[in-house]
mmCIF file of C-alpha atoms in Angstrom:
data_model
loop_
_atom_site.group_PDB
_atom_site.id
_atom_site.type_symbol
_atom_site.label_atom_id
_atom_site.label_comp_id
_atom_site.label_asym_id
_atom_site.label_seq_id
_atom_site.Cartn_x
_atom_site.Cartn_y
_atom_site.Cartn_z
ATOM 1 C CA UNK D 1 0.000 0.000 0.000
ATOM 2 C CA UNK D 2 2.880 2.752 0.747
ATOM 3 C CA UNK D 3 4.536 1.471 -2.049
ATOM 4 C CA UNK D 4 1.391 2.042 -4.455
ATOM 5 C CA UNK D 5 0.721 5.582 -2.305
ATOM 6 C CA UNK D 6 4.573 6.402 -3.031
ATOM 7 C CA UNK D 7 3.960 5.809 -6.858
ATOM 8 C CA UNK D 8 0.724 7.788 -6.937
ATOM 9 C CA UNK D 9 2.556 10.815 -5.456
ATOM 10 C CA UNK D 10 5.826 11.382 -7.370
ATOM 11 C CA UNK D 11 8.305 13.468 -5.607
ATOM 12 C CA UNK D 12 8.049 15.932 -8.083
ATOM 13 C CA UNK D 13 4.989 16.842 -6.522
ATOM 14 C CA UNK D 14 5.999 17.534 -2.960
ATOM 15 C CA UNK D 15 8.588 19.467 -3.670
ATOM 16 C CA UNK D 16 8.377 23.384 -3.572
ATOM 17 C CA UNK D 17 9.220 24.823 -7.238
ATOM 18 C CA UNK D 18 12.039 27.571 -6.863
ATOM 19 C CA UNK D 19 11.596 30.833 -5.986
ATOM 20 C CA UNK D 20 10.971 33.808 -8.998
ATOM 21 C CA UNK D 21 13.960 35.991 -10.140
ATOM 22 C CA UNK D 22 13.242 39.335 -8.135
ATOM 23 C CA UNK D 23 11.852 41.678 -10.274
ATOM 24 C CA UNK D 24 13.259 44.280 -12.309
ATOM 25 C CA UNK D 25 11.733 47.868 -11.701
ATOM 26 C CA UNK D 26 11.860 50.783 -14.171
ATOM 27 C CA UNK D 27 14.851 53.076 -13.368
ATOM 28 C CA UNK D 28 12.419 56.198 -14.144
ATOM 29 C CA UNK D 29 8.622 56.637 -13.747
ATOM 30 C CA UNK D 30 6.782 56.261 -16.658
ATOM 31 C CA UNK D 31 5.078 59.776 -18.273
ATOM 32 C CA UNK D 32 1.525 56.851 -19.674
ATOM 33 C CA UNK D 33 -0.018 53.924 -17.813
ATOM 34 C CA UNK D 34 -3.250 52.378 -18.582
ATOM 35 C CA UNK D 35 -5.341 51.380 -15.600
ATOM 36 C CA UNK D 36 -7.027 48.062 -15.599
ATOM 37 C CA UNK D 37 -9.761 48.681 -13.217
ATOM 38 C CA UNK D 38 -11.531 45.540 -12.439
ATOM 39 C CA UNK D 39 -15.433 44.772 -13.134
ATOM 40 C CA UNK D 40 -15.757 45.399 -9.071
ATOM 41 C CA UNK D 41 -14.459 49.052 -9.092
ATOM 42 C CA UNK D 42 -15.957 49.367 -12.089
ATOM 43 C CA UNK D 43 -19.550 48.791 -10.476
ATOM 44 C CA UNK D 44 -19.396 48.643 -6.981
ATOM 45 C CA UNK D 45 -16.064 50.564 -6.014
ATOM 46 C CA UNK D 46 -15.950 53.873 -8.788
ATOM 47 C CA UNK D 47 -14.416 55.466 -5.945
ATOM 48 C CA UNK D 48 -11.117 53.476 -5.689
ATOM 49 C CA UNK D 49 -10.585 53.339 -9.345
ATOM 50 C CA UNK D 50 -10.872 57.158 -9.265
ATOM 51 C CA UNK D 51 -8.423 57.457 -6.185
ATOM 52 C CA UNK D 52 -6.077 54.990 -7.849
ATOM 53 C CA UNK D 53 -6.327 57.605 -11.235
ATOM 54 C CA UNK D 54 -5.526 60.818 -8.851
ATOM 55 C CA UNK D 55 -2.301 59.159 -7.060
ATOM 56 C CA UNK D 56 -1.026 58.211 -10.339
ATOM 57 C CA UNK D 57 -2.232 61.561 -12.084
ATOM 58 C CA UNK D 58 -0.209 63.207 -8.477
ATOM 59 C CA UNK D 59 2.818 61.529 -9.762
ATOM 60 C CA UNK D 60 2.887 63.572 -13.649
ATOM 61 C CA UNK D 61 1.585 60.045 -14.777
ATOM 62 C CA UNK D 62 -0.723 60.398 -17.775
ATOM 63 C CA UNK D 63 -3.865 57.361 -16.755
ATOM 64 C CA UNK D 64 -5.718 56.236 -20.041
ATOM 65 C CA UNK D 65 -8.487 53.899 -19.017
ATOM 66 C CA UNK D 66 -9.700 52.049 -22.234
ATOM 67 C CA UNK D 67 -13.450 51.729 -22.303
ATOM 68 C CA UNK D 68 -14.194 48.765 -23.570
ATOM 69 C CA UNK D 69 -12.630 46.589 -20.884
ATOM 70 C CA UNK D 70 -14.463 44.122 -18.617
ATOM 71 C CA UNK D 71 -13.427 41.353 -16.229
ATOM 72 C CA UNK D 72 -9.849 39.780 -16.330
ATOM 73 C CA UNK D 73 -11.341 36.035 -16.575
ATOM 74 C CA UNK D 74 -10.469 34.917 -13.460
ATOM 75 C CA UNK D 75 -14.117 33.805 -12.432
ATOM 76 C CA UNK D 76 -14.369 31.843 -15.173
ATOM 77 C CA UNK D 77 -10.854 30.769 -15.159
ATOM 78 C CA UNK D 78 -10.890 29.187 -11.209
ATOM 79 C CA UNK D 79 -14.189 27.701 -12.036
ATOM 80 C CA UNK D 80 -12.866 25.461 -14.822
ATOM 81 C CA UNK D 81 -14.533 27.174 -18.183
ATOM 82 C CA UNK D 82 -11.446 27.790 -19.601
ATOM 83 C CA UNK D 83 -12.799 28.554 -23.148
ATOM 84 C CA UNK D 84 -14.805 31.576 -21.854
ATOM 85 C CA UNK D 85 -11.930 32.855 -20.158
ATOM 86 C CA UNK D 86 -9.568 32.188 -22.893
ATOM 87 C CA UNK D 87 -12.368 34.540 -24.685
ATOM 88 C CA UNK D 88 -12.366 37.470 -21.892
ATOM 89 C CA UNK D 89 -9.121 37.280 -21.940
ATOM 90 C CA UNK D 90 -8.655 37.763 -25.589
ATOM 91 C CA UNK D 91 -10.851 41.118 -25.554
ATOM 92 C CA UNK D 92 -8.844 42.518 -22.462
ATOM 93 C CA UNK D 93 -5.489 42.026 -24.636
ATOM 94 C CA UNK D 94 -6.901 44.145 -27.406
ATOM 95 C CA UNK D 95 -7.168 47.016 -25.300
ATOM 96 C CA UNK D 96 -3.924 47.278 -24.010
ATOM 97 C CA UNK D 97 -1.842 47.179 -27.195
ATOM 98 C CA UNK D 98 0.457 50.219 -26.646
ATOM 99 C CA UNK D 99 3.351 49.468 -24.776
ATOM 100 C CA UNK D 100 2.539 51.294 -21.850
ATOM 101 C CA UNK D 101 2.455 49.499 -17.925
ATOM 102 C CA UNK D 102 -0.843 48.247 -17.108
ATOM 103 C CA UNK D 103 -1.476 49.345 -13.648
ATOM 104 C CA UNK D 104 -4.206 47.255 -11.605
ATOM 105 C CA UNK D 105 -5.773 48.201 -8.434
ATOM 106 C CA UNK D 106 -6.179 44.696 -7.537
ATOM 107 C CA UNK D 107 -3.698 42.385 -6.693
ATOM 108 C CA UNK D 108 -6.149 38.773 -7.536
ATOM 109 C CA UNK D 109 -6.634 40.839 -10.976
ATOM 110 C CA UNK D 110 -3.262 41.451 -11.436
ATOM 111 C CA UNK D 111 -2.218 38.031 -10.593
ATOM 112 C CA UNK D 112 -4.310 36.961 -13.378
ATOM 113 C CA UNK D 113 -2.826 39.020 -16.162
ATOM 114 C CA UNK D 114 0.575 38.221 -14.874
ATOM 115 C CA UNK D 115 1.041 34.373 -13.944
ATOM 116 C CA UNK D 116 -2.352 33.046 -15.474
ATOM 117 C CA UNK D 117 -2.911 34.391 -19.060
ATOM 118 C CA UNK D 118 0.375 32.262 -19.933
ATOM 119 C CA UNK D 119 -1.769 29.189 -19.469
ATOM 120 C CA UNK D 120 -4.639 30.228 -20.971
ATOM 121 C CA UNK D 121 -2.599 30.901 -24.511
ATOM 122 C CA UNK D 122 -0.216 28.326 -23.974
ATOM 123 C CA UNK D 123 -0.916 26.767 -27.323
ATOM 124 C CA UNK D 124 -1.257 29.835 -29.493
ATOM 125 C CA UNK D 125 2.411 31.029 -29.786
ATOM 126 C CA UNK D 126 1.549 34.304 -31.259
ATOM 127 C CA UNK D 127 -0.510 35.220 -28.474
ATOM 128 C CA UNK D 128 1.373 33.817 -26.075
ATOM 129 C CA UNK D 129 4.236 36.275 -26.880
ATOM 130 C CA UNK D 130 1.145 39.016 -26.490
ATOM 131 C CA UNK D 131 0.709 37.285 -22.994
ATOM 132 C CA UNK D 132 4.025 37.630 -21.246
ATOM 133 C CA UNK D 133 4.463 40.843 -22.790
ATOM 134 C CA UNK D 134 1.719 42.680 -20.784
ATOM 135 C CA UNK D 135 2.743 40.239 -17.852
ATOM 136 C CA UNK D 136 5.811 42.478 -17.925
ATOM 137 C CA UNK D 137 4.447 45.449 -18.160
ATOM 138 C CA UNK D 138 1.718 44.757 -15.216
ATOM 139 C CA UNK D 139 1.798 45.943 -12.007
ATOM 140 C CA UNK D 140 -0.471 45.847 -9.227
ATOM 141 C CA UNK D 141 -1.202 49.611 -7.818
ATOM 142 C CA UNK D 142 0.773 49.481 -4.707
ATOM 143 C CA UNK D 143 3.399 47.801 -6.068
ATOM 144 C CA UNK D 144 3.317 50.378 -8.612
ATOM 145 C CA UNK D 145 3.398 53.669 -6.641
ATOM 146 C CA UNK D 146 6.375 51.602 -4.390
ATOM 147 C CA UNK D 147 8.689 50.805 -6.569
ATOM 148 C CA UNK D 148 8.138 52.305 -9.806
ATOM 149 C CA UNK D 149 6.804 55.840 -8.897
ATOM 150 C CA UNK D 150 8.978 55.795 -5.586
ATOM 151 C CA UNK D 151 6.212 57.738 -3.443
ATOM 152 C CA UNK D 152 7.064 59.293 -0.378
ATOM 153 C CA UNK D 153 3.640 59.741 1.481
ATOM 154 C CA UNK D 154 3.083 62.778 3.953
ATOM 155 C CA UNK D 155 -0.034 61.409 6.413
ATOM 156 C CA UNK D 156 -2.339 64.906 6.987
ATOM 157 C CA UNK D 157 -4.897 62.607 8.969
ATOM 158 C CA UNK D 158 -5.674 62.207 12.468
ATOM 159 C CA UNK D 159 -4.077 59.023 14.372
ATOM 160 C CA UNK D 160 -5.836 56.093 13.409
ATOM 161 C CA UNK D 161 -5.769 51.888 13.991
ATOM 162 C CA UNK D 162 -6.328 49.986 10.524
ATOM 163 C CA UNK D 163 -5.956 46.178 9.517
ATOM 164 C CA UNK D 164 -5.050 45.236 6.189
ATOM 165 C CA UNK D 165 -6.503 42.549 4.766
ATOM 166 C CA UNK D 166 -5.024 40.724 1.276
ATOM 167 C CA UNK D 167 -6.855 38.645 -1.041
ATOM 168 C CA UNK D 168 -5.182 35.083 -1.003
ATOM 169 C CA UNK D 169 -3.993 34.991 -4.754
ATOM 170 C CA UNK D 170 -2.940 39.248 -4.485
ATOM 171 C CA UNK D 171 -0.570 37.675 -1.432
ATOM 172 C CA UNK D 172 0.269 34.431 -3.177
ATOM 173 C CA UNK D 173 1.524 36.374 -6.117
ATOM 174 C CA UNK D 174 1.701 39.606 -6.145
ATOM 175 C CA UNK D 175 3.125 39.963 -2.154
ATOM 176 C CA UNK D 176 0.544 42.795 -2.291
ATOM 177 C CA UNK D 177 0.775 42.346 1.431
ATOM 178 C CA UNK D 178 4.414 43.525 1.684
ATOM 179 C CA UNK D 179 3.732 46.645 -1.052
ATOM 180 C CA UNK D 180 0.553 47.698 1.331
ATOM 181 C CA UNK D 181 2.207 47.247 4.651
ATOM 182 C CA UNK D 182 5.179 49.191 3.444
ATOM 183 C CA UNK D 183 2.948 52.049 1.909
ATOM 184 C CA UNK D 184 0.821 52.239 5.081
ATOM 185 C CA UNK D 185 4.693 52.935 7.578
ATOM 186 C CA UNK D 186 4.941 55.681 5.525
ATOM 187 C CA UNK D 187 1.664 57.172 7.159
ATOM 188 C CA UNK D 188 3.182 58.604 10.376
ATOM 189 C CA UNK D 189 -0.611 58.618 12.085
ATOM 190 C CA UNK D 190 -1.721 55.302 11.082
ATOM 191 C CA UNK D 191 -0.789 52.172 13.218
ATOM 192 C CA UNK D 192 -1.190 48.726 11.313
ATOM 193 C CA UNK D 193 -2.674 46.245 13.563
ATOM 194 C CA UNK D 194 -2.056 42.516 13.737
ATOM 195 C CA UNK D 195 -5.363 40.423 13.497
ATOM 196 C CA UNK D 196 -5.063 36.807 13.962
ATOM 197 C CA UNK D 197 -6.738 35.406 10.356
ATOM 198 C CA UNK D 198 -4.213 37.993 8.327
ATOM 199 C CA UNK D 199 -3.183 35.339 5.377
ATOM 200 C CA UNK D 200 -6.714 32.960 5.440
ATOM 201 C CA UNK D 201 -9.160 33.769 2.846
ATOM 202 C CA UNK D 202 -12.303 36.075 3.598
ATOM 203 C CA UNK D 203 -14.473 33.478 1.718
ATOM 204 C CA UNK D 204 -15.291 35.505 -0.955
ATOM 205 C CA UNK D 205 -12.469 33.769 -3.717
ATOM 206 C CA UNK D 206 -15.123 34.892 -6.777
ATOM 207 C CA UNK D 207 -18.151 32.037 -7.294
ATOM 208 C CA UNK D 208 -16.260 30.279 -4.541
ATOM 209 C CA UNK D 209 -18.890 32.360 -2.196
ATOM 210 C CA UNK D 210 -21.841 31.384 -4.609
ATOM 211 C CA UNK D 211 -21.342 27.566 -4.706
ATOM 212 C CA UNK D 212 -20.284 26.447 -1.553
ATOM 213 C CA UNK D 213 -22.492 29.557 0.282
ATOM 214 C CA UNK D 214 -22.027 28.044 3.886
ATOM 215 C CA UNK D 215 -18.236 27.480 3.928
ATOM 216 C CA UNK D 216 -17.687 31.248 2.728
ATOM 217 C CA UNK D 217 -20.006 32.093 5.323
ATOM 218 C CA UNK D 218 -17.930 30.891 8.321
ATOM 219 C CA UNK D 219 -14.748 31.476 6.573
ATOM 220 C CA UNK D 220 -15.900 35.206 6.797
ATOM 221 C CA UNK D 221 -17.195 34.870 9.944
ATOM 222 C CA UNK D 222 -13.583 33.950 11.253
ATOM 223 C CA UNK D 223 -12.354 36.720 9.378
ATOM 224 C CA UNK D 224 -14.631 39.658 10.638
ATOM 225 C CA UNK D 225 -14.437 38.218 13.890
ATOM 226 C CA UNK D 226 -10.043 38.314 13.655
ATOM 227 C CA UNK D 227 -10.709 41.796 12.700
ATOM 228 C CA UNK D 228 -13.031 42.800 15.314
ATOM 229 C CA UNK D 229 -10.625 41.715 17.965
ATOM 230 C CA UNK D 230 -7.580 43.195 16.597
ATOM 231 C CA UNK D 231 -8.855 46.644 17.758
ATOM 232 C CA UNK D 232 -8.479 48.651 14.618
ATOM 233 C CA UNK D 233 -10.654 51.493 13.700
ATOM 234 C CA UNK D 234 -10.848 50.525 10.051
ATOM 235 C CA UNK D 235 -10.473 47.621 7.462
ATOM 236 C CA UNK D 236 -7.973 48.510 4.174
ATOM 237 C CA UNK D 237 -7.626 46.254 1.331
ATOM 238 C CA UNK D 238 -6.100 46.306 -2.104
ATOM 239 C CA UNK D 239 -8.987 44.011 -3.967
ATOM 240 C CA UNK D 240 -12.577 44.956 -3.864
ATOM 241 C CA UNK D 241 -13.963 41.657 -4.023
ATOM 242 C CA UNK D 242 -12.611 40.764 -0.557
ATOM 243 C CA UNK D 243 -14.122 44.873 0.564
ATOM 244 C CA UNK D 244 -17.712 43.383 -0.751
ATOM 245 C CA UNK D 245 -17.629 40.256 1.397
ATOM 246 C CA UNK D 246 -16.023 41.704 4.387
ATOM 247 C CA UNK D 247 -18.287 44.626 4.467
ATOM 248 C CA UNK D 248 -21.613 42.597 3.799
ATOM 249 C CA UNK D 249 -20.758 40.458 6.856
ATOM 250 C CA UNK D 250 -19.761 43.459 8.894
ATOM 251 C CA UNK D 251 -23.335 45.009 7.971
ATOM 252 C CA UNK D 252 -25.115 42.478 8.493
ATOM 253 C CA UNK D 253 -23.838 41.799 11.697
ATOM 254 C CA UNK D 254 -24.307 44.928 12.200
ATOM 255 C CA UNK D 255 -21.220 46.459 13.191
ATOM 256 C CA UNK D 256 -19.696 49.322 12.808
ATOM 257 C CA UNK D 257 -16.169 48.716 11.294
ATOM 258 C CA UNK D 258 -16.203 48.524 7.652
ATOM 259 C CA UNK D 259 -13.178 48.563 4.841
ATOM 260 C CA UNK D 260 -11.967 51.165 2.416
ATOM 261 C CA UNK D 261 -10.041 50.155 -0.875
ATOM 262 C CA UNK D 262 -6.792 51.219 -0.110
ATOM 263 C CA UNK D 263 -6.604 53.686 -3.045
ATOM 264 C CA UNK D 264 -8.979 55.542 -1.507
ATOM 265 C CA UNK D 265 -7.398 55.503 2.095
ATOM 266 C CA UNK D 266 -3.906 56.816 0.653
ATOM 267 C CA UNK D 267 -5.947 59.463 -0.990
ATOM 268 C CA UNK D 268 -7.461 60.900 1.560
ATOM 269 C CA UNK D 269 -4.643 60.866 4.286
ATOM 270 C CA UNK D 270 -2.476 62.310 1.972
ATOM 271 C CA UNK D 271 -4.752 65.390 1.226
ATOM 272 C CA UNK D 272 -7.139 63.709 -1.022
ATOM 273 C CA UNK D 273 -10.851 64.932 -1.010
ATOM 274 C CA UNK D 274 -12.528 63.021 1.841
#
């Protein structure tokens, strides 16, 4: 039996792959970005696609925001119809033709167009070499204003508590978590709490939350509960999808605290219309 288990499970497959090349940044911010914003800013969160425009637009960064663009396919994608995604996909590529970054106000988003599109075109060379050149050119936002635009933040707000929350795949792989935390010291007035569920999923994880409805229903629990404890004043997060779920629980239940896209929190502390 161990034998036939040892067989089944080839080492190959418990062994961690190696770790990325670090990445290369731009020596020199660049004067054009597009902004991918998401199909949540674009219908529930307008306000954090607008905030992520005016930091950029702060920074002498021209923002071009093609209209035409939609969702990045990842629903589709993590629910196994591949061929609709592959077709999403294909429509978001044709919008994004000049080579200018592609700046994304969502890490799970940005994931997508970085580390998933290569799958999805894997057998149409031509494409695929459209693929992996926007995965160069994509950042996600805070990643972008970090280490591309180099911001140095001045905090005008009053002293506050905040948790951060990050979406599983935006800390899996973009380490959104390390661009937000680091963006957030900057703010000499806000203090970053701990909470206890920081790198478990909110339960949201796109028509995760629609099929299995009573497993993203405790997850969420556990996480608005974490945050609760932790004592902060107010939720931040980079991806609006996790903001939707967290929030609904919160209201539900009820309670006061509630979450800001991060976009928006930067903004305003740093003299941003409240």
């Amino acid at each position: 039996m161990s034998e036939l288990f040892y067989n089944a499970v080839p080492n190959a497959t418990r062994v961690a792959p190696p770790l990325p090349e670090p990445r290369q940044y731009p020596s020199e911010k660049p004067r054009r970005v597009y902004l991918f914003g998401t199909c949540v800013v674009d219908l529930f969160y307008p306000e954090a696609g607008m905030d992520a425009i005016h930091l950029l637009e702060r920074e002498g960064i021209r923002v071009d925001y093609p209209q035409g663009q939609s969702c990045c396919g990842q629903p589709a994608y993590t629910s196994g119809y591949t061929e609709q995604a592959r077709t999403v996909a294909r429509a978001q590529l044709a919008l994004f033709a000049e080579d200018y970054p592609v700046v994304v106000p969502s890490g799970s988003c940005a994931g997508m167009l970085r580390e998933h599109y290569a799958d999805l075109f894997k057998d149409e060379p031509e494409t695929l070499k459209q693929v992996q050149a926007l995965a160069a050119r994509t950042y996600e936002l805070a990643e972008f204003l970090l280490f591309v635009c180099k911001v140095q933040l001045q905090d005008s707000g009053k002293p506050v508590k905040i948790a951060l929350h990050t979406s599983c795949s935006a800390r899996r792989e973009m380490n959104t978590h390390l661009h937000g935390r680091a963006l957030l010291a900057q703010l000499c007035n806000v203090e970053r709490v701990e909470h206890s569920h920081e790198s478990e999923c909110c339960g949201f994880g796109g028509t995760f939350s629609v099929r299995m409805p009573d497993i993203s229903g405790a997850m969420v629990a556990d996480k608005t509960r974490a945050l609760k404890e932790s004592g902060a004043h107010q939720v931040v997060s980079a991806d609006c999808g996790c903001l939707m779920n967290i929030n609904g629980a919160l209201e539900k239940q009820q309670e006061a605290l509630r979450g800001q896209h991060l976009a928006s929190f930067l903004w305003q502390r740093t003299g941003g219309a409240a």
